[in-house]
């Protein structure tokens, strides 16, 4: 098949998003010859190739038309979009789907010993960050004037070095901050991994391949929490039972051999089914309760 028809997806080669990104594509059925040192990973069973690069390159590869889609943190996509916008340029990519991994937040943090009462205390401070465009946007929105110190790495040591009073950096557990004597003061924005796509229409059949991968990704995201539940219940309790099934579509109701008033109910629940739910179902008259994981789903 010509390379014209092969969809190109850019992923982080190594780092926090790398494994989950590859795993997501594998769960979408993509088999690749796994050579992590290679720049390009060729899909064996689908017309999809992966480019494994630094996360910072992903949005630009899409913008330049080298790749059709890619996975990065929302934080990075937003920063690049705002940065280009500031120069009057369009980013050339858009967010197609959030992916439920890589959760973190961009937050302003400061030394534990420095008092902080609220937003007003940011005024006139020097804030070190690798996300200057996002921070500038936040400060503008909040009507605060502060000095942004742009650093490409090791932001968290800036207060100790005396090059800044505060930092604006990514946080997930807060452990890195704590290890540097910093405490989270204010959230700027939340983030998780997102699927980016080129704004331009895709070449030839790539559009079709993209839609297919997207549909599979949505299926993968949906089944994560989904459960298939089976139970027996009195026909008279059907309305109560349906109300108790978390996030379910119309259930299948089947007669039970040799029983006039009890039926079997099967349903897909789009939320996790907890013990409390099972206990409530039992109290409503259900028996023989069984909860199974869902492997694949196509709506
Ligand atoms: P690369 O070598 O690809 O440039 P990197 O060092 O820039 O890697 P990572 O540290 O791997 O990037 O982070 C990639 C993304 O992971 C971040 O942009 C963010 O969206 C997400 N992430 C999730 N949790 C955290 C966290 N605690 N700190 C930093 N990033 C996080
Ligand atoms: Zn990076």
XYZ file of C-alpha atoms and ligand atoms in Angstrom:
331
model
C 0.000 0.000 0.000
C 1.287 3.491 -0.762
C 2.467 5.588 2.182
C -0.080 8.202 1.041
C -2.793 6.105 2.572
C -1.076 5.394 5.866
C -2.142 7.440 8.866
C 0.746 8.856 10.879
C 0.374 9.277 14.617
C 3.083 10.973 16.706
C 3.668 9.699 20.245
C 6.128 10.435 23.022
C 9.055 8.036 22.704
C 9.879 7.846 26.407
C 8.506 9.652 29.409
C 5.301 9.850 31.345
C 2.928 9.438 28.409
C 4.925 6.928 26.345
C 3.713 3.576 27.725
C 0.049 4.522 28.079
C -0.021 5.991 24.556
C 1.371 2.809 23.000
C -0.906 0.680 25.159
C -3.962 2.641 24.010
C -3.093 2.004 20.360
C -2.422 -1.651 21.089
C -5.852 -1.913 22.698
C -7.280 -0.405 19.515
C -5.914 -3.474 17.762
C -2.761 -1.964 16.277
C 0.183 -4.346 16.041
C 3.577 -2.782 15.411
C 7.056 -4.115 15.029
C 8.242 -2.833 18.350
C 11.515 -1.078 17.986
C 11.535 1.630 20.585
C 14.796 3.054 19.214
C 13.282 3.531 15.802
C 11.761 6.851 14.874
C 8.976 5.163 12.939
C 7.038 2.105 14.112
C 5.234 0.467 11.217
C 1.741 -0.880 11.822
C 1.519 -4.473 10.632
C -2.211 -5.022 10.517
C -3.574 -1.500 9.960
C -2.470 1.351 7.674
C -1.155 3.288 10.666
C 2.453 4.262 11.418
C 3.707 5.694 14.680
C 6.385 8.337 15.005
C 8.118 8.160 18.361
C 9.501 11.573 19.314
C 9.854 14.051 22.203
C 6.442 15.212 23.326
C 7.358 18.819 22.498
C 7.722 17.863 18.812
C 4.296 16.231 18.491
C 2.197 19.400 17.973
C 4.716 20.786 15.457
C 4.841 17.548 13.456
C 1.074 17.843 13.055
C 1.251 21.549 12.268
C 3.877 20.917 9.593
C 1.858 18.111 8.039
C 4.404 15.383 8.823
C 1.885 13.594 11.063
C -1.906 13.552 10.974
C -2.507 13.090 14.675
C -0.675 12.708 17.965
C -0.915 12.303 21.709
C 0.344 14.942 24.188
C -0.671 16.424 27.515
C -3.365 19.105 27.286
C -0.905 21.405 29.100
C 1.544 21.230 26.189
C -1.073 21.571 23.451
C -2.552 24.622 25.186
C 0.853 26.246 25.728
C 1.834 25.897 22.079
C -1.569 27.079 20.888
C -1.409 30.189 23.106
C 2.183 30.878 22.161
C 1.424 30.789 18.440
C -1.753 32.789 18.933
C 0.320 35.466 20.649
C 2.341 35.740 17.453
C -0.822 35.896 15.390
C -0.350 32.384 14.029
C -2.772 29.501 13.887
C -1.626 26.273 15.568
C -2.885 23.957 12.817
C -4.038 21.268 15.232
C -7.082 20.705 17.396
C -8.050 18.497 20.314
C -10.197 15.605 19.150
C -10.529 13.548 22.327
C -9.408 13.463 25.949
C -7.825 10.126 26.826
C -8.164 9.588 30.591
C -4.474 9.166 31.415
C -1.547 11.456 32.239
C -3.635 13.444 34.695
C -1.866 16.375 36.321
C -2.403 20.090 36.893
C -0.456 23.228 36.208
C -0.181 24.995 39.534
C 1.505 27.912 41.172
C 3.601 26.893 44.162
C 5.800 28.753 46.598
C 8.185 28.184 49.520
C 6.468 26.715 52.584
C 7.733 29.507 54.796
C 6.518 32.365 52.566
C 2.994 33.423 53.587
C 0.321 33.223 50.904
C -3.162 34.577 51.430
C -4.526 34.412 47.908
C -4.460 35.624 44.339
C -3.433 39.173 45.295
C -0.147 37.873 46.695
C 0.965 36.962 43.160
C 1.124 40.624 42.291
C 4.643 41.863 41.567
C 6.187 38.408 42.147
C 8.674 36.645 39.876
C 7.183 33.306 38.761
C 9.410 30.668 37.120
C 7.761 28.385 34.550
C 8.164 26.333 31.371
C 4.628 27.402 30.448
C 4.979 31.175 29.951
C 2.089 31.580 27.506
C -0.376 29.694 29.727
C 0.782 31.567 32.819
C 0.538 34.922 31.023
C -2.996 34.047 29.919
C -3.941 33.084 33.496
C -2.494 36.262 35.018
C -4.236 38.385 32.400
C -7.570 36.642 33.084
C -7.143 37.249 36.804
C -6.041 40.845 36.348
C -2.692 40.258 38.061
C 0.575 41.794 37.021
C 3.608 39.617 37.781
C 6.955 38.864 36.200
C 7.271 35.617 34.267
C 10.688 33.936 34.350
C 10.831 31.382 31.532
C 12.934 28.287 32.245
C 13.142 25.141 30.140
C 13.714 22.759 33.032
C 14.382 22.419 36.793
C 11.775 25.044 37.502
C 11.287 23.809 41.065
C 14.749 24.898 42.214
C 14.335 28.516 41.064
C 13.102 29.861 44.445
C 16.071 28.310 46.247
C 18.446 29.790 43.674
C 16.778 33.144 44.176
C 15.912 33.515 40.491
C 12.166 33.524 41.242
C 9.763 33.866 44.184
C 7.231 31.297 42.983
C 6.985 28.555 40.384
C 4.232 27.536 37.979
C 4.746 23.877 37.168
C 3.051 20.521 36.610
C 1.971 18.679 39.732
C 0.383 15.291 40.231
C 1.135 14.058 43.747
C 2.938 17.131 45.029
C 5.924 14.988 46.092
C 8.406 16.774 43.840
C 7.241 20.120 45.175
C 7.506 18.934 48.781
C 11.007 17.580 48.162
C 11.965 21.106 47.126
C 10.309 22.783 50.103
C 7.444 24.092 47.969
C 3.732 24.024 48.594
C 0.943 24.215 46.003
C -0.888 27.528 46.255
C -3.156 27.894 43.253
C -4.291 25.800 40.313
C -3.893 27.338 36.857
C -5.380 24.509 34.810
C -6.015 20.776 34.834
C -4.528 18.443 32.286
C -4.659 14.921 30.885
C -3.458 13.267 27.702
C -5.331 14.333 24.566
C -5.524 13.156 20.977
C -4.604 15.958 18.599
C -5.484 15.991 14.911
C -4.533 18.194 12.015
C -7.080 20.880 11.236
C -6.454 20.359 7.528
C -8.374 17.615 5.774
C -6.470 14.376 5.646
C -4.852 13.072 2.486
C -6.817 10.388 0.604
C -7.911 7.426 2.722
C -6.266 8.665 5.895
C -9.483 10.361 6.986
C -11.266 7.036 6.987
C -8.458 5.333 8.937
C -8.467 8.181 11.458
C -12.212 7.874 12.031
C -11.838 4.153 12.529
C -9.036 4.553 15.078
C -10.988 7.291 16.840
C -14.063 5.105 17.116
C -11.954 2.291 18.553
C -10.297 4.655 21.027
C -13.695 5.838 22.224
C -14.693 2.209 22.609
C -11.574 1.486 24.668
C -12.240 4.493 26.910
C -15.841 3.481 27.378
C -15.225 -0.140 28.353
C -12.699 0.778 31.022
C -15.470 1.386 33.516
C -18.147 -0.706 31.857
C -19.523 -3.882 33.353
C -21.956 -6.493 32.125
C -24.412 -7.384 34.866
C -26.695 -10.429 35.008
C -29.302 -11.181 37.641
C -32.634 -12.813 38.377
C -35.486 -10.747 39.769
C -39.241 -10.742 40.279
C -40.973 -9.252 37.218
C -42.801 -6.878 39.583
C -39.457 -5.368 40.713
C -38.320 -4.504 37.165
C -38.827 -0.731 37.492
C -36.937 -0.565 40.807
C -34.103 -2.714 39.474
C -33.703 -0.608 36.338
C -33.400 2.509 38.455
C -30.599 0.886 40.460
C -28.481 -0.197 37.469
C -25.755 2.475 37.141
C -25.620 4.202 33.757
C -27.256 1.375 31.850
C -29.051 1.288 28.534
C -32.313 -0.613 28.117
C -31.740 -4.034 29.726
C -32.513 -7.377 28.139
C -35.280 -9.175 30.031
C -35.716 -12.926 29.513
C -38.143 -15.480 30.932
C -36.799 -18.092 33.315
C -37.688 -21.713 32.580
C -40.280 -22.996 35.051
C -40.812 -19.654 36.757
C -43.777 -17.451 35.950
C -42.932 -14.375 37.988
C -39.113 -14.295 37.949
C -37.058 -13.094 34.978
C -33.381 -12.882 34.013
C -32.063 -9.348 33.440
C -28.881 -8.550 31.513
C -27.519 -5.023 31.144
C -24.350 -3.138 30.254
C -23.543 -0.569 32.915
C -21.369 2.311 31.759
C -20.111 2.910 35.263
C -18.405 0.706 37.765
C -20.728 -1.564 39.741
C -19.944 -1.347 43.435
C -20.835 -3.724 46.273
C -23.359 -1.160 47.519
C -25.223 -1.387 44.207
C -25.312 -5.183 44.378
C -26.619 -5.032 47.941
C -29.339 -2.573 46.909
C -30.298 -4.821 43.973
C -30.506 -7.792 46.307
C -32.685 -5.837 48.707
C -34.977 -5.054 45.749
C -35.476 -8.779 45.178
C -32.601 -9.698 42.840
C -30.683 -12.969 43.146
C -27.944 -14.821 41.227
C -26.073 -11.562 40.629
C -23.076 -11.705 38.331
C -20.842 -8.802 37.215
C -18.457 -9.281 34.280
C -15.859 -6.974 32.729
C -16.501 -5.816 29.167
C -13.625 -6.331 26.770
C -14.703 -4.503 23.641
C -17.615 -2.257 22.746
C -18.794 -0.660 19.521
C -21.795 1.571 19.839
P 10.278 14.553 26.528
O 11.596 13.920 26.685
O 9.375 13.740 25.632
O 10.338 16.004 26.135
P 9.267 15.586 29.056
O 10.301 15.516 30.111
O 8.985 16.894 28.426
O 9.577 14.463 27.952
P 7.369 14.139 30.746
O 7.966 14.513 32.051
O 7.468 12.738 30.285
O 7.856 15.119 29.566
O 5.855 14.590 30.796
C 5.035 14.465 29.684
C 3.635 14.879 30.073
O 3.152 14.045 31.119
C 3.466 16.268 30.617
O 3.428 17.256 29.609
C 2.124 16.139 31.340
O 1.054 16.302 30.434
C 2.105 14.692 31.815
N 2.289 14.551 33.291
C 1.516 13.802 34.109
N 1.918 13.903 35.391
C 2.952 14.729 35.416
C 3.794 15.236 36.453
N 3.629 14.911 37.721
N 4.787 16.073 36.095
C 4.994 16.386 34.818
N 4.214 15.938 33.802
C 3.193 15.140 34.085
Zn 9.070 17.471 26.634
